[in-house]
Amino acid sequence: MKVLVPVKRVVDYNVKIRVKSDQTGVDLANVKMSMNPFDEIAIEEAVRLKEAGKATEVVAVSIGVAQSTETIRTALAMGADRGILVKSDETVEPLNVAKILKGIVEAEKPDLVILGKQAIDDDSNQTGQMLAALLGWAQGTFASKIEFDGDKILLTREIDGGLQTLKLNMPTIVTADLRLNEPRYASLPNIMKAKKKPIDEKTPADYGVDVKARLEVLKVTEPPQRQAGIKVESVEQLVSKLKEAGVIG
Amino acid sequence: MTYRAPVRDMAFVLQEVAGLGSLAGKGDFAELTPDLIEAVLEEGAKLAGDVLAPLNKSGDHEGARLEADGVKTAKGFREAYARWVDGGWGSLAASPEFGGQGLPLALSTAMQEMWNAANMGFGLCPILSQGTVEALTAHGTEEQKRLYLPKLVSGEWTGTMNLTEPQAGSDLNALKAKAVPQGDGTYLITGTKIFITYGDHDMAENIVHLVLARLPDAPAGTKGISLFLVPKFLVHADGSLGARNDAKCVGLEEKLGIHGSPTCVMSYGDNGGAIGTLIGQENKGLACMFTMMNNARLLVGTQGVAVAERAYQHALAYATERKQGRSIGLTLAPGEMEPIVVHPDVRRMLFTMKSLTEASRSICYANAVAIDRAHHGATPAERAEGQARADLLTPIAKSFSTDIGCEVASIGVQIHGGMGFIEETGAAQYYRDARILPIYEGTNGIQAIDLVTRKLPLGNGAVVKGFIAEMRETAAKARGANHECLALIGAALDQGLDTLDKATDWMLARLKSATDDCLAGASPYLRLFGTVAGGHFLALGALVAAKAEGDAFLAARLATARFYAVQQLPLAEGLLAPATAGAETLYALDAEGLGA
């Protein structure tokens, strides 16, 4: 079984985000970037499948600027076998990402694609679903557990009020939720080995995709400053304050 | 308060300041590229911050304890060590022949800083193992290397160094431990060793002790000391573990700090004798041990940097949260206050911490790069130059950085105000932990003697003069850069170098004729040297930083170098008088008079 894992280079989760003064987006100049945490979980799951003898090859894909190679190297250090960089200096929107991934899936013919459920930069939560639709494959989103039942996948997903288990046909699209696993730290010998693993370089045009944006961003702003709270004396006062604030009727 | 390794500063200092860039990408380090350096630092930072740092406070509180079947480390240390071994971190700088990654000592030094900043009680164990690996690699027999190095490199086994005895501390002439040849190539070791870091513990299946002892017919003094390898469990020829050796921890010291690290009283031969094998030649043990100690001195200096960085991060976080008072001239609503970071004196303290930490980091990393040049330089001349620079810098890296560790940790307590004196805050632990650093691995006073009496005369003064000339070039570049801030930094560095020149000439002129006078001024001279060298390295960083605009990290390098030029470099001049005052004042009173 071959597993494909797309990984995205995003602002590191520890970085305090700053919005550009012209409100066109987030300031990325000299900001620490790293792999989207949900994608780390996806890679970890794929590598565990390989270690368990279920997967034969894990391929990491990243779509983005040249430095996305570093993100692929992180995936290779965690245990992926090889990488594909689809280079684009433009922002690639989820639909275009899904179209490029469709092209890669057609070329690579994986049995399973594991994606992070969303990227922590734009929080779109769309790519996996779009890719499944474009390919006409089964999809299991927000996975917290993946098991195999013969040639089918038993996938547990977190939904409101509990856990839902789906039986999915292969090939399948899976998107990883937070509790699927805890990603490993890459070991030093594996970081060294990752340097020697191959990374193919492609462009969106290789897959016949035009990455022109279809969405228009009107503006990006900082969240409003949190206001100081007050202490209330009684439940009655709390209720009247909430009514004043228009929170309850 | 957790610890985040300053990965970008570490990478910057390694490559732009300490000179690792000149070795990377060719020769023995052909695979070493900037992105690899960053990947290694980043991944190590995760382990340091997420696994080791959370055990720092609990390890201090709980400490190690001696039980009937040996020493138990504090809760979580075993598991954390297992993760460290799984990560392969012990293999970083070791030779590929024994399972090492063959990466530069300089990168390893940055990693050691991380482990020790995260948790000094834990970080001591890898430091001792690295020293053991270095000593065995340089002086071990083929059999010793084959049996012990792969396990030490992987971290499955750990190492210790056993020099000190109750009557033999800084002066090893009085060393008494005995080694009697058994006729089969082994020796029976008997004696007591004290202050043995990680002499026993439960984190690894075997411990490799390097022990200094005397043969029966050995000459008196340090010329009659040999070095022995004494494992906790004997090792069969096939590498499997055999009987428990007669080497035991019989007591743990109660210490001011580093409670997580077991400091053992080791007893060899209580039941007939501990079996050991000779390392290197008979009676040449001290030279072998010094292979281990020289790099260990650098690593202790690095511990000074580590504790300073941790204390700084802690203090900075507190200063931006704790609200007291307000900026001069600012009107606030009644009861409202500003974080204390707005106050000038708090600023001064924070900048002092930051700049001294970065200065000492640069000195330590430059020392490590010099050692790498000594081993991996392209030409014999480059290797010789590297060795000479390493020799010169080692006492400075050790002393200056560990003094800085104590001072910065002390300022850290001060920034916390009354809360700094309360253990709960955590600032006090760094202060307690730091205090051992100027003492062990050769006291800072001994480092100063080493600098003045052994290192200044190297090449008849050419080694020190060569370094001063290099620092002059840095000052000239800064002055000539047509950049206001760099000009100020360059001028301050030149002034510091004038002082260093005067003090160095004074020392060189009197080394033979008035050694006592030189020894009397050795410590202030070392501080003066460290202060100026720190200014040189910060200026190197500033020269790189000034080229880029709009990068907060680089802007901070420039601002820190400027602060150091204004507030720290001028202090060098004040050290000239004490460095060159001679011994007479110190002997104005006899021992009895000192009590009067």
PDB file of C-alpha atoms in Angstrom, chain B residues 330-590:
ATOM      1  CA  LEU B 330       2.573  58.824  31.937  1.00  0.00           C
ATOM      2  CA  THR B 331      -0.833  59.351  33.497  1.00  0.00           C
ATOM      3  CA  LEU B 332      -2.876  56.257  34.147  1.00  0.00           C
ATOM      4  CA  ALA B 333      -6.249  55.646  35.741  1.00  0.00           C
ATOM      5  CA  PRO B 334      -6.068  55.111  39.511  1.00  0.00           C
ATOM      6  CA  GLY B 335      -4.900  51.588  40.317  1.00  0.00           C
ATOM      7  CA  GLU B 336      -3.529  50.974  36.837  1.00  0.00           C
ATOM      8  CA  MET B 337       0.107  50.036  36.465  1.00  0.00           C
ATOM      9  CA  GLU B 338       2.524  49.136  33.711  1.00  0.00           C
ATOM     10  CA  PRO B 339       4.716  46.039  33.380  1.00  0.00           C
ATOM     11  CA  ILE B 340       8.089  46.594  35.039  1.00  0.00           C
ATOM     12  CA  VAL B 341       9.876  46.220  31.694  1.00  0.00           C
ATOM     13  CA  VAL B 342       9.128  49.938  31.115  1.00  0.00           C
ATOM     14  CA  HIS B 343      11.517  51.024  33.884  1.00  0.00           C
ATOM     15  CA  PRO B 344      15.052  52.092  32.918  1.00  0.00           C
ATOM     16  CA  ASP B 345      16.807  50.032  35.582  1.00  0.00           C
ATOM     17  CA  VAL B 346      14.869  46.900  34.644  1.00  0.00           C
ATOM     18  CA  ARG B 347      15.824  47.578  31.025  1.00  0.00           C
ATOM     19  CA  ARG B 348      19.458  47.867  32.075  1.00  0.00           C
ATOM     20  CA  MET B 349      19.271  44.559  33.900  1.00  0.00           C
ATOM     21  CA  LEU B 350      17.566  42.761  31.018  1.00  0.00           C
ATOM     22  CA  PHE B 351      20.000  44.130  28.446  1.00  0.00           C
ATOM     23  CA  THR B 352      22.923  43.212  30.705  1.00  0.00           C
ATOM     24  CA  MET B 353      21.630  39.652  30.946  1.00  0.00           C
ATOM     25  CA  LYS B 354      21.001  39.400  27.231  1.00  0.00           C
ATOM     26  CA  SER B 355      24.279  40.903  26.057  1.00  0.00           C
ATOM     27  CA  LEU B 356      26.466  38.957  28.494  1.00  0.00           C
ATOM     28  CA  THR B 357      24.685  35.733  27.563  1.00  0.00           C
ATOM     29  CA  GLU B 358      25.222  36.335  23.860  1.00  0.00           C
ATOM     30  CA  ALA B 359      28.844  37.379  24.397  1.00  0.00           C
ATOM     31  CA  SER B 360      29.654  34.230  26.338  1.00  0.00           C
ATOM     32  CA  ARG B 361      27.748  32.048  23.861  1.00  0.00           C
ATOM     33  CA  SER B 362      29.894  33.479  21.060  1.00  0.00           C
ATOM     34  CA  ILE B 363      33.122  32.822  22.967  1.00  0.00           C
ATOM     35  CA  CYS B 364      32.135  29.212  23.688  1.00  0.00           C
ATOM     36  CA  TYR B 365      30.998  28.467  20.147  1.00  0.00           C
ATOM     37  CA  ALA B 366      34.143  30.102  18.716  1.00  0.00           C
ATOM     38  CA  ASN B 367      36.190  27.895  21.033  1.00  0.00           C
ATOM     39  CA  ALA B 368      34.316  24.844  19.739  1.00  0.00           C
ATOM     40  CA  VAL B 369      34.844  25.857  16.104  1.00  0.00           C
ATOM     41  CA  ALA B 370      38.554  26.279  16.853  1.00  0.00           C
ATOM     42  CA  ILE B 371      38.639  22.688  18.163  1.00  0.00           C
ATOM     43  CA  ASP B 372      36.849  21.562  15.001  1.00  0.00           C
ATOM     44  CA  ARG B 373      39.465  23.396  12.927  1.00  0.00           C
ATOM     45  CA  ALA B 374      42.183  21.674  14.937  1.00  0.00           C
ATOM     46  CA  HIS B 375      40.758  18.268  14.008  1.00  0.00           C
ATOM     47  CA  HIS B 376      39.241  18.849  10.576  1.00  0.00           C
ATOM     48  CA  GLY B 377      41.109  21.814   9.095  1.00  0.00           C
ATOM     49  CA  ALA B 378      42.098  21.434   5.429  1.00  0.00           C
ATOM     50  CA  THR B 379      45.831  22.035   5.958  1.00  0.00           C
ATOM     51  CA  PRO B 380      48.331  21.341   8.759  1.00  0.00           C
ATOM     52  CA  ALA B 381      48.671  25.104   9.207  1.00  0.00           C
ATOM     53  CA  GLU B 382      44.925  25.530   9.635  1.00  0.00           C
ATOM     54  CA  ARG B 383      44.816  22.676  12.135  1.00  0.00           C
ATOM     55  CA  ALA B 384      47.720  24.115  14.129  1.00  0.00           C
ATOM     56  CA  GLU B 385      46.116  27.542  14.116  1.00  0.00           C
ATOM     57  CA  GLY B 386      42.824  26.012  15.283  1.00  0.00           C
ATOM     58  CA  GLN B 387      44.518  24.181  18.133  1.00  0.00           C
ATOM     59  CA  ALA B 388      46.362  27.313  19.260  1.00  0.00           C
ATOM     60  CA  ARG B 389      43.153  29.362  19.221  1.00  0.00           C
ATOM     61  CA  ALA B 390      41.310  26.630  21.147  1.00  0.00           C
ATOM     62  CA  ASP B 391      44.109  26.507  23.728  1.00  0.00           C
ATOM     63  CA  LEU B 392      43.894  30.260  24.206  1.00  0.00           C
ATOM     64  CA  LEU B 393      40.112  30.436  24.378  1.00  0.00           C
ATOM     65  CA  THR B 394      39.412  27.443  26.630  1.00  0.00           C
ATOM     66  CA  PRO B 395      40.226  29.067  29.995  1.00  0.00           C
ATOM     67  CA  ILE B 396      38.310  32.187  28.917  1.00  0.00           C
ATOM     68  CA  ALA B 397      35.304  30.186  27.723  1.00  0.00           C
ATOM     69  CA  LYS B 398      35.241  28.279  30.997  1.00  0.00           C
ATOM     70  CA  SER B 399      35.813  31.149  33.437  1.00  0.00           C
ATOM     71  CA  PHE B 400      34.170  34.092  31.779  1.00  0.00           C
ATOM     72  CA  SER B 401      31.036  32.161  30.800  1.00  0.00           C
ATOM     73  CA  THR B 402      30.563  30.557  34.195  1.00  0.00           C
ATOM     74  CA  ASP B 403      31.062  33.871  36.009  1.00  0.00           C
ATOM     75  CA  ILE B 404      28.493  35.299  33.616  1.00  0.00           C
ATOM     76  CA  GLY B 405      26.195  32.364  34.407  1.00  0.00           C
ATOM     77  CA  CYS B 406      26.266  33.281  38.093  1.00  0.00           C
ATOM     78  CA  GLU B 407      25.933  36.999  37.504  1.00  0.00           C
ATOM     79  CA  VAL B 408      23.094  36.708  35.021  1.00  0.00           C
ATOM     80  CA  ALA B 409      21.224  34.236  37.242  1.00  0.00           C
ATOM     81  CA  SER B 410      21.692  36.685  40.116  1.00  0.00           C
ATOM     82  CA  ILE B 411      20.276  39.564  38.071  1.00  0.00           C
ATOM     83  CA  GLY B 412      17.410  37.234  37.171  1.00  0.00           C
ATOM     84  CA  VAL B 413      16.576  36.870  40.851  1.00  0.00           C
ATOM     85  CA  GLN B 414      16.834  40.643  41.248  1.00  0.00           C
ATOM     86  CA  ILE B 415      14.349  41.332  38.449  1.00  0.00           C
ATOM     87  CA  HIS B 416      11.821  39.154  40.277  1.00  0.00           C
ATOM     88  CA  GLY B 417      12.138  41.343  43.372  1.00  0.00           C
ATOM     89  CA  GLY B 418      11.026  39.624  46.558  1.00  0.00           C
ATOM     90  CA  MET B 419       9.489  36.825  44.521  1.00  0.00           C
ATOM     91  CA  GLY B 420      12.947  35.988  43.200  1.00  0.00           C
ATOM     92  CA  PHE B 421      13.979  34.952  46.700  1.00  0.00           C
ATOM     93  CA  ILE B 422      11.003  32.606  46.893  1.00  0.00           C
ATOM     94  CA  GLU B 423      11.755  29.166  45.460  1.00  0.00           C
ATOM     95  CA  GLU B 424       8.301  28.801  43.918  1.00  0.00           C
ATOM     96  CA  THR B 425       9.149  31.378  41.253  1.00  0.00           C
ATOM     97  CA  GLY B 426      11.979  29.255  39.855  1.00  0.00           C
ATOM     98  CA  ALA B 427      14.498  32.086  39.441  1.00  0.00           C
ATOM     99  CA  ALA B 428      16.354  31.009  42.576  1.00  0.00           C
ATOM    100  CA  GLN B 429      17.065  27.543  41.183  1.00  0.00           C
ATOM    101  CA  TYR B 430      19.146  28.949  38.311  1.00  0.00           C
ATOM    102  CA  TYR B 431      21.121  30.985  40.837  1.00  0.00           C
ATOM    103  CA  ARG B 432      21.796  27.906  42.967  1.00  0.00           C
ATOM    104  CA  ASP B 433      22.528  25.667  39.993  1.00  0.00           C
ATOM    105  CA  ALA B 434      24.918  28.197  38.452  1.00  0.00           C
ATOM    106  CA  ARG B 435      27.105  28.441  41.530  1.00  0.00           C
ATOM    107  CA  ILE B 436      28.964  25.163  40.941  1.00  0.00           C
ATOM    108  CA  LEU B 437      30.113  26.253  37.488  1.00  0.00           C
ATOM    109  CA  PRO B 438      33.029  28.517  38.501  1.00  0.00           C
ATOM    110  CA  ILE B 439      34.220  25.723  40.802  1.00  0.00           C
ATOM    111  CA  TYR B 440      34.241  22.387  39.008  1.00  0.00           C
ATOM    112  CA  GLU B 441      36.346  21.312  36.034  1.00  0.00           C
ATOM    113  CA  GLY B 442      39.229  23.469  37.303  1.00  0.00           C
ATOM    114  CA  THR B 443      38.253  26.486  39.395  1.00  0.00           C
ATOM    115  CA  ASN B 444      38.071  29.824  37.641  1.00  0.00           C
ATOM    116  CA  GLY B 445      41.170  30.907  39.575  1.00  0.00           C
ATOM    117  CA  ILE B 446      43.060  27.973  38.076  1.00  0.00           C
ATOM    118  CA  GLN B 447      41.729  28.850  34.616  1.00  0.00           C
ATOM    119  CA  ALA B 448      43.188  32.340  35.056  1.00  0.00           C
ATOM    120  CA  ILE B 449      46.577  30.854  35.984  1.00  0.00           C
ATOM    121  CA  ASP B 450      46.315  28.607  32.912  1.00  0.00           C
ATOM    122  CA  LEU B 451      45.564  31.581  30.682  1.00  0.00           C
ATOM    123  CA  VAL B 452      48.395  33.737  31.985  1.00  0.00           C
ATOM    124  CA  THR B 453      51.177  31.212  32.557  1.00  0.00           C
ATOM    125  CA  ARG B 454      50.509  28.617  29.820  1.00  0.00           C
ATOM    126  CA  LYS B 455      48.432  30.261  27.117  1.00  0.00           C
ATOM    127  CA  LEU B 456      49.940  33.745  26.834  1.00  0.00           C
ATOM    128  CA  PRO B 457      53.455  32.350  26.214  1.00  0.00           C
ATOM    129  CA  LEU B 458      52.191  30.118  23.345  1.00  0.00           C
ATOM    130  CA  GLY B 459      54.316  30.882  20.274  1.00  0.00           C
ATOM    131  CA  ASN B 460      56.182  33.470  22.358  1.00  0.00           C
ATOM    132  CA  GLY B 461      53.058  35.551  22.581  1.00  0.00           C
ATOM    133  CA  ALA B 462      52.212  35.164  18.896  1.00  0.00           C
ATOM    134  CA  VAL B 463      48.974  33.275  19.587  1.00  0.00           C
ATOM    135  CA  VAL B 464      47.481  35.954  21.803  1.00  0.00           C
ATOM    136  CA  LYS B 465      48.813  38.742  19.576  1.00  0.00           C
ATOM    137  CA  GLY B 466      47.282  37.022  16.557  1.00  0.00           C
ATOM    138  CA  PHE B 467      43.871  36.994  18.195  1.00  0.00           C
ATOM    139  CA  ILE B 468      44.201  40.630  19.239  1.00  0.00           C
ATOM    140  CA  ALA B 469      45.129  41.534  15.651  1.00  0.00           C
ATOM    141  CA  GLU B 470      42.028  39.743  14.411  1.00  0.00           C
ATOM    142  CA  MET B 471      39.890  41.668  16.892  1.00  0.00           C
ATOM    143  CA  ARG B 472      41.514  44.904  15.673  1.00  0.00           C
ATOM    144  CA  GLU B 473      40.349  44.036  12.159  1.00  0.00           C
ATOM    145  CA  THR B 474      36.800  43.648  13.434  1.00  0.00           C
ATOM    146  CA  ALA B 475      36.992  47.050  15.096  1.00  0.00           C
ATOM    147  CA  ALA B 476      38.376  48.608  11.911  1.00  0.00           C
ATOM    148  CA  LYS B 477      35.603  47.070   9.811  1.00  0.00           C
ATOM    149  CA  ALA B 478      32.964  48.380  12.195  1.00  0.00           C
ATOM    150  CA  ARG B 479      34.493  51.869  12.206  1.00  0.00           C
ATOM    151  CA  GLY B 480      34.802  51.914   8.460  1.00  0.00           C
ATOM    152  CA  ALA B 481      31.308  50.696   7.679  1.00  0.00           C
ATOM    153  CA  ASN B 482      29.829  54.169   7.400  1.00  0.00           C
ATOM    154  CA  HIS B 483      27.141  53.219   9.884  1.00  0.00           C
ATOM    155  CA  GLU B 484      26.596  55.262  13.028  1.00  0.00           C
ATOM    156  CA  CYS B 485      25.878  52.361  15.344  1.00  0.00           C
ATOM    157  CA  LEU B 486      28.716  50.215  13.985  1.00  0.00           C
ATOM    158  CA  ALA B 487      31.126  53.144  14.320  1.00  0.00           C
ATOM    159  CA  LEU B 488      30.258  53.441  17.991  1.00  0.00           C
ATOM    160  CA  ILE B 489      30.719  49.692  18.481  1.00  0.00           C
ATOM    161  CA  GLY B 490      34.042  49.738  16.621  1.00  0.00           C
ATOM    162  CA  ALA B 491      35.382  52.658  18.666  1.00  0.00           C
ATOM    163  CA  ALA B 492      34.438  51.001  21.957  1.00  0.00           C
ATOM    164  CA  LEU B 493      36.073  47.751  20.825  1.00  0.00           C
ATOM    165  CA  ASP B 494      39.268  49.559  19.842  1.00  0.00           C
ATOM    166  CA  GLN B 495      39.385  51.205  23.246  1.00  0.00           C
ATOM    167  CA  GLY B 496      38.920  47.823  24.922  1.00  0.00           C
ATOM    168  CA  LEU B 497      41.693  46.398  22.754  1.00  0.00           C
ATOM    169  CA  ASP B 498      44.044  49.214  23.807  1.00  0.00           C
ATOM    170  CA  THR B 499      43.471  48.121  27.389  1.00  0.00           C
ATOM    171  CA  LEU B 500      43.908  44.434  26.548  1.00  0.00           C
ATOM    172  CA  ASP B 501      47.165  45.242  24.716  1.00  0.00           C
ATOM    173  CA  LYS B 502      48.534  47.081  27.747  1.00  0.00           C
ATOM    174  CA  ALA B 503      47.571  44.337  30.175  1.00  0.00           C
ATOM    175  CA  THR B 504      48.892  41.584  27.879  1.00  0.00           C
ATOM    176  CA  ASP B 505      52.249  43.330  27.358  1.00  0.00           C
ATOM    177  CA  TRP B 506      52.517  43.828  31.122  1.00  0.00           C
ATOM    178  CA  MET B 507      51.922  40.119  31.700  1.00  0.00           C
ATOM    179  CA  LEU B 508      54.270  38.915  28.959  1.00  0.00           C
ATOM    180  CA  ALA B 509      57.050  41.155  30.260  1.00  0.00           C
ATOM    181  CA  ARG B 510      56.821  39.754  33.794  1.00  0.00           C
ATOM    182  CA  LEU B 511      55.897  36.096  33.304  1.00  0.00           C
ATOM    183  CA  LYS B 512      59.419  34.869  33.981  1.00  0.00           C
ATOM    184  CA  SER B 513      60.765  37.593  36.235  1.00  0.00           C
ATOM    185  CA  ALA B 514      57.752  38.288  38.461  1.00  0.00           C
ATOM    186  CA  THR B 515      55.400  35.327  38.180  1.00  0.00           C
ATOM    187  CA  ASP B 516      53.691  36.152  41.480  1.00  0.00           C
ATOM    188  CA  ASP B 517      52.675  39.553  40.152  1.00  0.00           C
ATOM    189  CA  CYS B 518      51.150  37.898  37.094  1.00  0.00           C
ATOM    190  CA  LEU B 519      49.275  35.336  39.188  1.00  0.00           C
ATOM    191  CA  ALA B 520      47.939  38.098  41.427  1.00  0.00           C
ATOM    192  CA  GLY B 521      46.384  39.822  38.417  1.00  0.00           C
ATOM    193  CA  ALA B 522      45.379  36.689  36.509  1.00  0.00           C
ATOM    194  CA  SER B 523      41.667  36.686  37.367  1.00  0.00           C
ATOM    195  CA  PRO B 524      41.012  40.369  36.591  1.00  0.00           C
ATOM    196  CA  TYR B 525      43.100  39.906  33.433  1.00  0.00           C
ATOM    197  CA  LEU B 526      40.933  36.972  32.334  1.00  0.00           C
ATOM    198  CA  ARG B 527      37.785  38.979  32.939  1.00  0.00           C
ATOM    199  CA  LEU B 528      39.240  41.871  30.973  1.00  0.00           C
ATOM    200  CA  PHE B 529      40.109  39.496  28.123  1.00  0.00           C
ATOM    201  CA  GLY B 530      36.653  37.903  28.156  1.00  0.00           C
ATOM    202  CA  THR B 531      34.960  41.300  28.193  1.00  0.00           C
ATOM    203  CA  VAL B 532      36.893  42.499  25.141  1.00  0.00           C
ATOM    204  CA  ALA B 533      36.577  39.177  23.276  1.00  0.00           C
ATOM    205  CA  GLY B 534      32.823  39.255  23.913  1.00  0.00           C
ATOM    206  CA  GLY B 535      32.735  42.743  22.389  1.00  0.00           C
ATOM    207  CA  HIS B 536      34.631  41.474  19.342  1.00  0.00           C
ATOM    208  CA  PHE B 537      32.193  38.627  18.715  1.00  0.00           C
ATOM    209  CA  LEU B 538      29.115  40.805  19.241  1.00  0.00           C
ATOM    210  CA  ALA B 539      30.633  43.303  16.802  1.00  0.00           C
ATOM    211  CA  LEU B 540      31.077  40.510  14.233  1.00  0.00           C
ATOM    212  CA  GLY B 541      27.397  39.705  14.611  1.00  0.00           C
ATOM    213  CA  ALA B 542      26.491  43.377  14.364  1.00  0.00           C
ATOM    214  CA  LEU B 543      28.426  43.695  11.098  1.00  0.00           C
ATOM    215  CA  VAL B 544      26.256  40.958   9.594  1.00  0.00           C
ATOM    216  CA  ALA B 545      23.067  42.265  11.192  1.00  0.00           C
ATOM    217  CA  ALA B 546      23.568  45.826   9.907  1.00  0.00           C
ATOM    218  CA  LYS B 547      23.295  44.616   6.306  1.00  0.00           C
ATOM    219  CA  ALA B 548      19.665  43.560   6.650  1.00  0.00           C
ATOM    220  CA  GLU B 549      16.707  45.755   7.418  1.00  0.00           C
ATOM    221  CA  GLY B 550      13.259  44.969   8.716  1.00  0.00           C
ATOM    222  CA  ASP B 551      14.303  41.811  10.543  1.00  0.00           C
ATOM    223  CA  ALA B 552      13.541  42.026  14.247  1.00  0.00           C
ATOM    224  CA  PHE B 553      16.067  39.308  15.092  1.00  0.00           C
ATOM    225  CA  LEU B 554      18.947  41.052  13.331  1.00  0.00           C
ATOM    226  CA  ALA B 555      17.913  44.435  14.688  1.00  0.00           C
ATOM    227  CA  ALA B 556      18.168  42.935  18.174  1.00  0.00           C
ATOM    228  CA  ARG B 557      21.737  41.708  17.446  1.00  0.00           C
ATOM    229  CA  LEU B 558      22.740  45.250  16.539  1.00  0.00           C
ATOM    230  CA  ALA B 559      21.023  46.817  19.546  1.00  0.00           C
ATOM    231  CA  THR B 560      22.564  44.259  21.904  1.00  0.00           C
ATOM    232  CA  ALA B 561      26.056  44.836  20.512  1.00  0.00           C
ATOM    233  CA  ARG B 562      25.518  48.557  20.966  1.00  0.00           C
ATOM    234  CA  PHE B 563      24.419  48.130  24.579  1.00  0.00           C
ATOM    235  CA  TYR B 564      27.485  45.971  25.241  1.00  0.00           C
ATOM    236  CA  ALA B 565      29.743  48.585  23.644  1.00  0.00           C
ATOM    237  CA  VAL B 566      28.270  51.323  25.818  1.00  0.00           C
ATOM    238  CA  GLN B 567      27.738  49.486  29.105  1.00  0.00           C
ATOM    239  CA  GLN B 568      30.123  46.511  29.229  1.00  0.00           C
ATOM    240  CA  LEU B 569      33.235  47.182  27.127  1.00  0.00           C
ATOM    241  CA  PRO B 570      34.187  50.295  29.137  1.00  0.00           C
ATOM    242  CA  LEU B 571      34.428  48.096  32.244  1.00  0.00           C
ATOM    243  CA  ALA B 572      37.555  46.497  30.729  1.00  0.00           C
ATOM    244  CA  GLU B 573      39.486  49.683  31.421  1.00  0.00           C
ATOM    245  CA  GLY B 574      38.628  49.475  35.087  1.00  0.00           C
ATOM    246  CA  LEU B 575      40.152  46.005  35.226  1.00  0.00           C
ATOM    247  CA  LEU B 576      43.537  47.171  33.956  1.00  0.00           C
ATOM    248  CA  ALA B 577      44.678  48.507  37.346  1.00  0.00           C
ATOM    249  CA  PRO B 578      43.796  45.378  39.344  1.00  0.00           C
ATOM    250  CA  ALA B 579      45.211  43.128  36.605  1.00  0.00           C
ATOM    251  CA  THR B 580      48.541  44.937  36.714  1.00  0.00           C
ATOM    252  CA  ALA B 581      48.744  45.884  40.402  1.00  0.00           C
ATOM    253  CA  GLY B 582      51.147  43.101  41.300  1.00  0.00           C
ATOM    254  CA  ALA B 583      51.193  40.826  44.323  1.00  0.00           C
ATOM    255  CA  GLU B 584      52.542  43.158  46.978  1.00  0.00           C
ATOM    256  CA  THR B 585      49.149  44.451  48.146  1.00  0.00           C
ATOM    257  CA  LEU B 586      47.848  40.906  48.479  1.00  0.00           C
ATOM    258  CA  TYR B 587      50.654  40.006  50.867  1.00  0.00           C
ATOM    259  CA  ALA B 588      50.490  43.152  52.963  1.00  0.00           C
ATOM    260  CA  LEU B 589      49.044  40.959  55.688  1.00  0.00           C
ATOM    261  CA  ASP B 590      50.257  37.531  56.686  1.00  0.00           C
TER     262      ASP B 590
END
